[in-house]
Coordinates of C-alpha atoms in Angstrom, one line a residue:
Chain A
S88 CA 81.8 113.7 124.8
Q89 CA 85.1 115.2 123.3
K90 CA 88.1 115.0 125.7
I91 CA 91.5 115.8 125.7
E92 CA 94.1 114.7 128.5
Q93 CA 97.5 115.8 129.6
N94 CA 99.6 114.3 132.3
S95 CA 98.2 116.2 135.4
E96 CA 101.4 115.7 137.3
A97 CA 104.2 117.9 137.0
L98 CA 107.3 116.6 135.1
N99 CA 110.7 117.4 136.7
I100 CA 113.8 117.0 134.6
Q101 CA 117.6 117.9 134.9
E102 CA 118.5 120.5 132.4
G103 CA 120.2 119.3 129.3
K104 CA 117.8 116.1 129.2
T105 CA 114.8 115.9 126.9
A106 CA 111.4 116.7 128.2
T107 CA 108.4 114.8 126.8
L108 CA 105.0 115.7 127.1
T109 CA 101.8 113.6 126.3
C110 CA 98.5 114.8 125.1
N111 CA 95.7 112.2 124.3
Y112 CA 92.3 112.7 122.9
T113 CA 89.0 110.6 122.7
N114 CA 85.8 110.7 120.9
Y115 CA 87.2 113.0 118.3
S116 CA 89.3 113.2 115.0
P117 CA 90.9 116.8 115.2
A118 CA 92.1 118.3 112.0
Y119 CA 95.2 119.6 114.0
L120 CA 96.7 119.9 117.3
Q121 CA 98.4 122.9 118.7
W122 CA 100.9 123.3 121.5
Y123 CA 101.3 126.5 123.7
R124 CA 103.5 127.6 126.7
Q125 CA 102.2 129.4 129.4
D126 CA 103.8 131.3 132.1
P127 CA 102.2 132.1 135.5
G128 CA 100.0 135.4 134.9
R129 CA 100.4 135.3 131.2
G130 CA 98.4 134.4 128.4
P131 CA 99.3 131.1 126.4
V132 CA 101.9 131.5 123.7
F133 CA 101.6 129.4 120.4
L134 CA 104.5 127.0 119.9
L135 CA 103.7 124.6 117.2
L136 CA 100.7 123.2 115.0
I137 CA 100.7 119.8 113.5
R138 CA 98.1 118.5 111.1
E139 CA 96.3 115.2 111.0
N140 CA 98.3 114.4 107.7
E141 CA 101.4 115.2 109.4
K142 CA 103.6 112.8 111.6
E143 CA 106.1 115.1 113.0
K144 CA 106.9 119.0 113.2
R145 CA 110.0 120.5 114.5
K146 CA 110.9 124.0 115.5
E147 CA 114.4 124.5 116.8
R148 CA 114.7 122.5 120.2
L149 CA 111.0 121.7 119.9
K150 CA 109.4 118.5 118.3
V151 CA 105.6 117.5 117.9
T152 CA 104.5 114.1 116.8
F153 CA 100.7 113.4 116.0
D154 CA 99.5 109.6 116.1
T155 CA 96.0 109.5 114.7
T156 CA 95.9 105.6 115.5
L157 CA 96.9 106.1 119.1
K158 CA 95.1 109.4 119.2
Q159 CA 97.9 111.0 120.7
S160 CA 100.4 113.8 120.5
L161 CA 103.8 113.8 121.9
F162 CA 105.8 117.1 122.5
H163 CA 109.7 117.0 123.1
I164 CA 111.9 119.6 124.4
T165 CA 115.4 118.5 123.7
A166 CA 118.5 120.1 125.6
S167 CA 116.0 121.4 128.1
Q168 CA 117.0 124.7 129.9
P169 CA 115.5 126.3 133.3
A170 CA 114.0 128.8 131.2
D171 CA 111.7 126.1 129.7
S172 CA 110.0 125.7 133.0
A173 CA 106.4 126.6 132.4
T174 CA 102.9 125.0 131.8
Y175 CA 102.4 123.5 128.4
L176 CA 98.9 123.1 126.9
C177 CA 97.8 121.0 123.9
G178 CA 94.5 122.2 122.0
Y179 CA 92.8 120.3 119.2
T180 CA 90.9 121.9 116.6
G181 CA 88.1 120.4 114.6
G182 CA 85.7 122.6 112.8
F183 CA 85.5 126.1 114.5
K184 CA 86.3 125.4 117.9
T185 CA 89.4 124.7 119.7
I186 CA 89.4 122.5 122.9
F187 CA 92.4 122.6 125.5
G188 CA 93.9 120.2 127.8
A189 CA 94.6 121.0 131.5
G190 CA 98.2 121.4 130.9
T191 CA 101.4 120.0 132.3
R192 CA 103.8 121.9 134.5
L193 CA 107.3 121.4 133.3
F194 CA 110.1 122.1 135.8
V195 CA 113.8 122.0 134.4
K196 CA 116.5 122.0 137.2
A197 CA 119.9 123.4 136.6
Chain B
S117 CA 100.7 135.7 113.4
A118 CA 98.5 138.1 115.2
V119 CA 99.2 140.3 118.2
I120 CA 96.2 140.7 120.7
S121 CA 95.6 143.3 123.1
Q122 CA 93.3 143.2 125.8
K123 CA 92.1 145.8 128.6
P124 CA 91.8 145.9 131.5
S125 CA 94.6 143.7 132.4
R126 CA 93.4 143.3 135.9
D127 CA 90.6 144.7 137.9
I128 CA 88.9 144.2 141.3
C129 CA 85.1 144.4 141.0
Q130 CA 82.3 144.6 143.4
R131 CA 79.7 141.9 143.7
G132 CA 76.8 142.6 141.6
T133 CA 78.5 145.0 139.1
S134 CA 79.3 144.3 135.3
L135 CA 82.5 144.8 133.7
T136 CA 83.4 144.9 129.8
I137 CA 86.5 143.6 128.6
Q138 CA 87.9 144.8 125.3
C139 CA 90.0 142.9 122.7
Q140 CA 91.8 144.4 119.8
V141 CA 93.7 142.4 117.2
D142 CA 96.3 144.1 115.0
S143 CA 95.1 142.5 111.9
Q144 CA 91.9 141.0 110.2
V145 CA 91.2 137.4 111.6
T146 CA 88.9 134.8 110.6
M147 CA 87.6 134.2 114.1
M148 CA 87.6 135.6 117.5
F149 CA 87.0 133.5 120.8
W150 CA 86.6 134.2 124.4
Y151 CA 88.0 131.7 126.9
R152 CA 87.9 131.5 130.8
Q153 CA 90.8 130.1 132.7
Q154 CA 90.0 129.7 136.5
P155 CA 93.2 129.4 138.8
G156 CA 94.9 126.2 138.2
Q157 CA 92.5 125.2 135.5
S158 CA 92.6 125.0 131.7
L159 CA 91.0 127.2 129.2
T160 CA 87.1 126.7 128.9
L161 CA 85.7 128.4 125.8
I162 CA 82.9 130.7 126.6
A163 CA 81.8 131.6 123.1
T164 CA 82.9 132.4 119.5
A165 CA 82.4 136.1 118.8
N166 CA 80.8 136.3 115.3
Q167 CA 81.1 139.7 113.3
G168 CA 77.9 141.6 113.0
S169 CA 75.7 138.7 114.7
E170 CA 75.2 137.1 118.0
A171 CA 78.1 135.1 119.6
T172 CA 77.7 131.4 119.5
Y173 CA 77.8 130.2 123.2
E174 CA 79.0 126.9 124.6
S175 CA 77.2 124.8 127.0
G176 CA 76.9 126.5 130.5
F177 CA 77.3 130.0 129.2
V178 CA 74.5 132.3 128.2
I179 CA 74.3 135.6 126.6
D180 CA 72.6 137.4 129.5
K181 CA 75.6 136.7 131.8
F182 CA 78.2 137.2 129.0
P183 CA 77.1 139.4 126.3
I184 CA 79.7 139.6 123.4
S185 CA 80.1 142.2 120.6
R186 CA 82.1 142.0 117.6
P187 CA 81.4 145.0 115.4
N188 CA 84.3 144.4 112.9
L189 CA 87.1 141.8 112.0
T190 CA 89.5 143.2 114.6
F191 CA 87.5 144.2 117.8
S192 CA 85.3 142.3 120.4
T193 CA 84.0 142.9 123.9
L194 CA 83.0 140.5 126.4
T195 CA 81.0 141.8 129.4
V196 CA 80.5 139.7 132.6
S197 CA 77.3 140.8 134.2
N198 CA 76.1 140.9 137.6
M199 CA 79.6 139.5 138.8
S200 CA 79.6 137.1 141.9
P201 CA 82.9 135.7 143.6
E202 CA 82.5 132.6 141.3
D203 CA 83.3 134.7 138.4
S204 CA 86.8 135.5 139.5
S205 CA 88.9 134.0 136.9
I206 CA 91.3 135.1 134.0
Y207 CA 89.3 136.0 130.8
L208 CA 91.2 135.5 127.6
C209 CA 90.7 136.7 124.1
S210 CA 91.8 134.8 121.2
A211 CA 91.8 135.0 117.5
R212 CA 92.3 132.5 114.6
T213 CA 94.3 133.5 111.5
G214 CA 93.9 132.2 108.1
G215 CA 96.5 129.5 108.9
N216 CA 94.6 128.0 111.6
T217 CA 96.6 129.2 114.4
I218 CA 94.9 130.3 117.7
Y219 CA 96.8 133.3 119.3
F220 CA 95.8 134.5 122.7
G221 CA 95.7 138.1 124.6
E222 CA 97.4 138.4 127.7
G223 CA 94.1 138.0 129.8
S224 CA 92.1 140.2 132.0
W225 CA 92.4 138.9 135.4
L226 CA 89.1 139.8 137.4
T227 CA 88.7 139.5 141.1
V228 CA 85.1 139.8 142.4
V229 CA 84.9 141.0 146.1

């Protein structure tokens, strides 16, 4: 069955460092991947979308890569700040549906 | 982009009752979806809301329990029927734009007692 996996362990980093989150998928070839931020008690907020024919996408301090050979996407936050602390979800879309991973909790310490 | 409004944002419901959640999008969108997110869990797709026809349900979800309507391109409702404590969850409405991005509402937090 289709499966999408994110590191279930929380990621703790120091302010100013780069946070790297991983998203792996199996048994599927998504047309594109999307990354979201979710704060407690809030709905997910869209951050970036990357298509299967794109290797990398950037937006301000955010960067996403998509490796269809490894079936993996990496999400980077450079110069991280305490305000970046949240849960980050990846979702892949093929056809009409988008399936999400369980999310990775990021803590950025000042 | 799309801005999605859901209501109610939060409710406490009695066991055995039903609750309808409304979802309004500020622009016409190609597709609308309903997800559930249980505490500490990821998003689980309940169904795709189809305009003018029956929703398409995912495995484990049935129309009798989660009837969905979508009368037009910007509005949808999800009803959670005959609620039990296991239905306590966040229910999220989402919409897919022409650019294929999925946007979410803030969610409806339901607690069944």
